[in-house]
C-alpha positions as protocol buffer text, in pm:
chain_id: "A"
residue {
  index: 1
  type: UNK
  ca { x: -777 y: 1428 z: 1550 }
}
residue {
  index: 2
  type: UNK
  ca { x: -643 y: 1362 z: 1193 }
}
residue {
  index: 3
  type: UNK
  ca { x: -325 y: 1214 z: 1130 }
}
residue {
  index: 4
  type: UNK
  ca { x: -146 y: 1398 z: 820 }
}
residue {
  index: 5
  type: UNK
  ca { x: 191 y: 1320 z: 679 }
}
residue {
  index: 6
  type: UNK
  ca { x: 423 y: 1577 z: 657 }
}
residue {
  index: 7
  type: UNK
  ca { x: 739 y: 1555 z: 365 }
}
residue {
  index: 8
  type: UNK
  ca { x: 1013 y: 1776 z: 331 }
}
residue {
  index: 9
  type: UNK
  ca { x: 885 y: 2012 z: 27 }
}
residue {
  index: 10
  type: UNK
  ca { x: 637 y: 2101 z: 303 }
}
residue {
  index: 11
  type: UNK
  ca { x: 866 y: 2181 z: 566 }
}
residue {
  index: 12
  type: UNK
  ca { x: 1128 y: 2341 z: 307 }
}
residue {
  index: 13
  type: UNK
  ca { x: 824 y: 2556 z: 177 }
}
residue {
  index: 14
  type: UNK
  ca { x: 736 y: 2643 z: 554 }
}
residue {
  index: 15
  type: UNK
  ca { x: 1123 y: 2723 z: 667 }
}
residue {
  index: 16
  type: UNK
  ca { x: 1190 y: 2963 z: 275 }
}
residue {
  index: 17
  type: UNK
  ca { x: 929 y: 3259 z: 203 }
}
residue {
  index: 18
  type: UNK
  ca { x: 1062 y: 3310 z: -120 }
}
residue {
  index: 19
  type: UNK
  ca { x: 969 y: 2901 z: -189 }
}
residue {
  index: 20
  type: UNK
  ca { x: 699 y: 2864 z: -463 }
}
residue {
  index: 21
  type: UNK
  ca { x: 536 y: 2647 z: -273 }
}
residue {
  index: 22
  type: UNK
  ca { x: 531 y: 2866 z: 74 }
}
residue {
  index: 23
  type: UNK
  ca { x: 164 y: 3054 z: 50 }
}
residue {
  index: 24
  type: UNK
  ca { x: -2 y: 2706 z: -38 }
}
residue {
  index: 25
  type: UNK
  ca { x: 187 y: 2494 z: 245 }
}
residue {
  index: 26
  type: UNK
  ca { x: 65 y: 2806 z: 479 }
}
residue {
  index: 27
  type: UNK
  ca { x: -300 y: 2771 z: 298 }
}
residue {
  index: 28
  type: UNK
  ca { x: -381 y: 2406 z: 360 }
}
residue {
  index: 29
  type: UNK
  ca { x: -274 y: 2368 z: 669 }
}
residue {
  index: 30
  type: UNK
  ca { x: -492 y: 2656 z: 813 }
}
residue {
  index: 31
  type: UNK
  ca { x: -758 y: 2467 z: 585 }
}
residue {
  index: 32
  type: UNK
  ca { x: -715 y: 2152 z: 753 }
}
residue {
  index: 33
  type: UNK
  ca { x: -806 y: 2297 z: 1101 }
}
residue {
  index: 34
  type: UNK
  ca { x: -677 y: 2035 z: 1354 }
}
residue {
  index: 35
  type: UNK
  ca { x: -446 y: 1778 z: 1259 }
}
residue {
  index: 36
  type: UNK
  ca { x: -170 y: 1595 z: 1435 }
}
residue {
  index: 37
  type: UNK
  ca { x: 167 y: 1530 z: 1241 }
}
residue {
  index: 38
  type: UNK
  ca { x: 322 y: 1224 z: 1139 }
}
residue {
  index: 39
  type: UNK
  ca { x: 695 y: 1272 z: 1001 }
}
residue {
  index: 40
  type: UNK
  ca { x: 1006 y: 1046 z: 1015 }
}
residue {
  index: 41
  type: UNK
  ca { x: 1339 y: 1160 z: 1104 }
}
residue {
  index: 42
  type: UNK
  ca { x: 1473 y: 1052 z: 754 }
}
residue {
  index: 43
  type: UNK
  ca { x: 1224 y: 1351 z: 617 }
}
residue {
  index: 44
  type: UNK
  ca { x: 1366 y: 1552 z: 857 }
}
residue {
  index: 45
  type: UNK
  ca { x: 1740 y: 1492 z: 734 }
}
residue {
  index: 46
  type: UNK
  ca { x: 1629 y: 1584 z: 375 }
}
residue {
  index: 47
  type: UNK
  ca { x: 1508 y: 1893 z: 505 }
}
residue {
  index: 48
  type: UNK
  ca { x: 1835 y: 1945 z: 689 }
}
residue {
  index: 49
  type: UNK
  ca { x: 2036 y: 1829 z: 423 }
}
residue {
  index: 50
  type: UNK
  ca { x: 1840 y: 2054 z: 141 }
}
residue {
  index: 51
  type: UNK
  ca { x: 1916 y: 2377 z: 353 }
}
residue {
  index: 52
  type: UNK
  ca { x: 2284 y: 2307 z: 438 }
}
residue {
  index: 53
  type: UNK
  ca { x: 2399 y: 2514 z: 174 }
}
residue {
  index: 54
  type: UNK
  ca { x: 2129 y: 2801 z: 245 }
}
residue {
  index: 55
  type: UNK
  ca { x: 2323 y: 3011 z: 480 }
}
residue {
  index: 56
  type: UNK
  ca { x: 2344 y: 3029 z: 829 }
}
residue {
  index: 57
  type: UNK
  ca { x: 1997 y: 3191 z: 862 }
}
residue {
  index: 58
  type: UNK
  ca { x: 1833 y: 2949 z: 690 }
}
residue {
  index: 59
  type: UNK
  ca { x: 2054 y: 2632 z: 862 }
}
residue {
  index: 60
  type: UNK
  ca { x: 1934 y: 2786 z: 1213 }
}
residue {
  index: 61
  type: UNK
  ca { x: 1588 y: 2859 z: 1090 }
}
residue {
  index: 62
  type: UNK
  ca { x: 1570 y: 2409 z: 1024 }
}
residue {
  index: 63
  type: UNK
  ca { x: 1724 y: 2377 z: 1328 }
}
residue {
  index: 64
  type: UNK
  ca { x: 1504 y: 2565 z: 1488 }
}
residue {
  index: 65
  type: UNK
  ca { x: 1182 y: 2367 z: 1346 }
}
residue {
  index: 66
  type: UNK
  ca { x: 1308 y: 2039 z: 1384 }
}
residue {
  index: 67
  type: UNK
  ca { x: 1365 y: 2128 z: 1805 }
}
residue {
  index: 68
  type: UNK
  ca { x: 1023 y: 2265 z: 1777 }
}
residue {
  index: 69
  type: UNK
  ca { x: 905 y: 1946 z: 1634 }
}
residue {
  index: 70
  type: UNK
  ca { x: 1058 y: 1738 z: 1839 }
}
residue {
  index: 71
  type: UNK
  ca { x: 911 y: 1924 z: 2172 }
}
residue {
  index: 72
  type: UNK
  ca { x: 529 y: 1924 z: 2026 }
}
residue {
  index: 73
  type: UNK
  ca { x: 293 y: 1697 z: 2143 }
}
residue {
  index: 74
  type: UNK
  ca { x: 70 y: 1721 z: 1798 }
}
residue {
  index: 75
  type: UNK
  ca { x: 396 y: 1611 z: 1631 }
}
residue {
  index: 76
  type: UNK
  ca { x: 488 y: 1270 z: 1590 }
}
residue {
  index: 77
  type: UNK
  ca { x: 856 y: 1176 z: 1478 }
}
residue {
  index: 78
  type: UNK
  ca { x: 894 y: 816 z: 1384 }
}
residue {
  index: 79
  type: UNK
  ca { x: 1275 y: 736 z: 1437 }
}
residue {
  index: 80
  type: UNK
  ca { x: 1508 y: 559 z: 1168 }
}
residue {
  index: 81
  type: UNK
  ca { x: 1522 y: 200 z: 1254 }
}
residue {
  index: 82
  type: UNK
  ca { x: 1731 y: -55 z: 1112 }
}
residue {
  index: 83
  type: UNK
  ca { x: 1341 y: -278 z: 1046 }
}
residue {
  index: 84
  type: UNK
  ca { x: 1218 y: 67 z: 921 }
}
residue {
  index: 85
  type: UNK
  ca { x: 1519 y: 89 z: 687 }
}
residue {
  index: 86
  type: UNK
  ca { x: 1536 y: -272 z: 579 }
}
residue {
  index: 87
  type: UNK
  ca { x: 1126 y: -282 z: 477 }
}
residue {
  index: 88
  type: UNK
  ca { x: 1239 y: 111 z: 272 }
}
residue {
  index: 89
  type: UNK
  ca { x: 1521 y: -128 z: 80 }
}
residue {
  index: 90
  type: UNK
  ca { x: 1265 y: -384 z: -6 }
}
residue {
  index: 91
  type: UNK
  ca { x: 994 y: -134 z: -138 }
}
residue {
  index: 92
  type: UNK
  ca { x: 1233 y: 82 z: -297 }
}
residue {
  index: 93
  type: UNK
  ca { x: 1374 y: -289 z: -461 }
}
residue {
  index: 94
  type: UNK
  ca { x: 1013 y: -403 z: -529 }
}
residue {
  index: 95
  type: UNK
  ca { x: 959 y: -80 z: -739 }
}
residue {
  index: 96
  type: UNK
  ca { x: 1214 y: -8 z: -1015 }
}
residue {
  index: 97
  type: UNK
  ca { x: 964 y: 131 z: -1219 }
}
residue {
  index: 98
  type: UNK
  ca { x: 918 y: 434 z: -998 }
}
residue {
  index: 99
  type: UNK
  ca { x: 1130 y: 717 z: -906 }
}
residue {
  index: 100
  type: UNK
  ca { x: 1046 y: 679 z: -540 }
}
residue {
  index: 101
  type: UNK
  ca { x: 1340 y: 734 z: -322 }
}
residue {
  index: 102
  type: UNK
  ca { x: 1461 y: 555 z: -9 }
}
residue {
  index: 103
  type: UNK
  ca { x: 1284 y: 812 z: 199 }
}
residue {
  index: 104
  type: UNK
  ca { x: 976 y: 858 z: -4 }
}
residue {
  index: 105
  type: UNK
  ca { x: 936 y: 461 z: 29 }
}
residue {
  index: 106
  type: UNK
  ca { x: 1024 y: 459 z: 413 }
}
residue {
  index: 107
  type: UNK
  ca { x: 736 y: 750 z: 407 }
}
residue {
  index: 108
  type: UNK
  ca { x: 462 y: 539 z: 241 }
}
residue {
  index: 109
  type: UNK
  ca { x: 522 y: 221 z: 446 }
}
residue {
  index: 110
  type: UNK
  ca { x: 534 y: 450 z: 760 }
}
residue {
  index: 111
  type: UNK
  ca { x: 124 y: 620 z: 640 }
}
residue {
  index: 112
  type: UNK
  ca { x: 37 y: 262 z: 539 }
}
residue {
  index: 113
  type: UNK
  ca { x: 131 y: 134 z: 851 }
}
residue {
  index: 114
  type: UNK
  ca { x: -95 y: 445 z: 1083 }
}
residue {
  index: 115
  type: UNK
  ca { x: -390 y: 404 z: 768 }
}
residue {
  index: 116
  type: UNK
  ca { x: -311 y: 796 z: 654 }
}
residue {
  index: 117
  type: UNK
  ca { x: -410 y: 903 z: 347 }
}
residue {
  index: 118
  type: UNK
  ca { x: -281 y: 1295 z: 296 }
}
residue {
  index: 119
  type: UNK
  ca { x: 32 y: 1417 z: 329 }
}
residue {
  index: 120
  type: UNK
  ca { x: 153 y: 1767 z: 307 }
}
residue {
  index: 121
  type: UNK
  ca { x: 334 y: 1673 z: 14 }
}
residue {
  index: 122
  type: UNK
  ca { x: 382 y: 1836 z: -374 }
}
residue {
  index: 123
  type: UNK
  ca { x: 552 y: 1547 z: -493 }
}
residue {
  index: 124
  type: UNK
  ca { x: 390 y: 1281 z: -718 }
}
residue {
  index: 125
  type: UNK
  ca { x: 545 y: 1024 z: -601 }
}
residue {
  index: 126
  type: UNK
  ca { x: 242 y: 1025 z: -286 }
}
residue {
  index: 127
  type: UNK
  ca { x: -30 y: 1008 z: -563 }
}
residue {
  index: 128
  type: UNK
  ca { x: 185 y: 761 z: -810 }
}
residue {
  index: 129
  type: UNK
  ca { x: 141 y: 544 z: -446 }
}
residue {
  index: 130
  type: UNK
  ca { x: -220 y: 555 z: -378 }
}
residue {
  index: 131
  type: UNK
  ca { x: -171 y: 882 z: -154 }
}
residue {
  index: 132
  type: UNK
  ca { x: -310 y: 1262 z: -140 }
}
residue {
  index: 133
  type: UNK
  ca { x: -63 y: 1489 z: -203 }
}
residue {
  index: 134
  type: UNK
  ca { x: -263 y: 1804 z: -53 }
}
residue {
  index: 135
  type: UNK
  ca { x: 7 y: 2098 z: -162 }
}
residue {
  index: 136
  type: UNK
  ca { x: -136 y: 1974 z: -554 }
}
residue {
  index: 137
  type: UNK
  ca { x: -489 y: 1953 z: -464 }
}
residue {
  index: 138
  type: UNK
  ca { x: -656 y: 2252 z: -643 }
}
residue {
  index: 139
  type: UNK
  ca { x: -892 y: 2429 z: -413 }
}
residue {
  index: 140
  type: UNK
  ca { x: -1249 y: 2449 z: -540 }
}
């Protein structure tokens, strides 16, 4: 089975139907059949952190997906480590002439690292670092 990265915009589009991104991250993932996911639990915070202001419908809707997340077996979560953190620091460092944050670099070194090449993902930043971001792909 494929191994696709999954970023916050996608979950944020996937939690909000009034996102502009929500019919897209709904499209591609039917398109991509089966796929297993790849996410990291600093991802997961943005998401959390992004939606704390939402309202409590929308706080227990992330809730919600993160549990579900968490008990899926096509769903991998790779947990914050202090090596994980240090090697985001040193790419984030390494890279001054990017806008990458702490969490997009932890992201990259974590689909470098498992040789994965999409991720649900809007943001340039993925393509900027060698990545497809499949929620800009234009379908043909």
């Amino acid at each position: 089975m494929t191994a696709v990265f999954a970023d916050a915009g996608y979950f944020i589009a996937n939690l909000n139907d009034r996102d502009p991104l929500h019919d897209r991250a709904k499209t591609v993932a039917t398109d991509l059949g089966s796929f297993s996911t790849v996410t990291t639990q600093m991802v997961l915070a943005e998401v959390l952190n992004y939606v704390s202001r939402g309202g409590d419908h929308l706080r227990s809707l992330a809730v919600a997906m993160v549990r579900d997340l968490e008990a899926r077996s096509d769903v991998e979560i790779v947990q914050q480590t202090d090596a994980q953190f240090r090697a985001a620091v040193e790419r984030y460092a390494a890279r001054p002439d990017q806008t990458w944050s702490l969490t997009d670099c932890a992201s990259f070194l974590v689909m470098e690292d498992r040789n994965i090449t999409e991720a649900l993902a809007y943001d340039r930043d993925f393509e900027q670092a060698g990545f497809t971001a499949l929620l800009r792909e234009v379908q043909a």
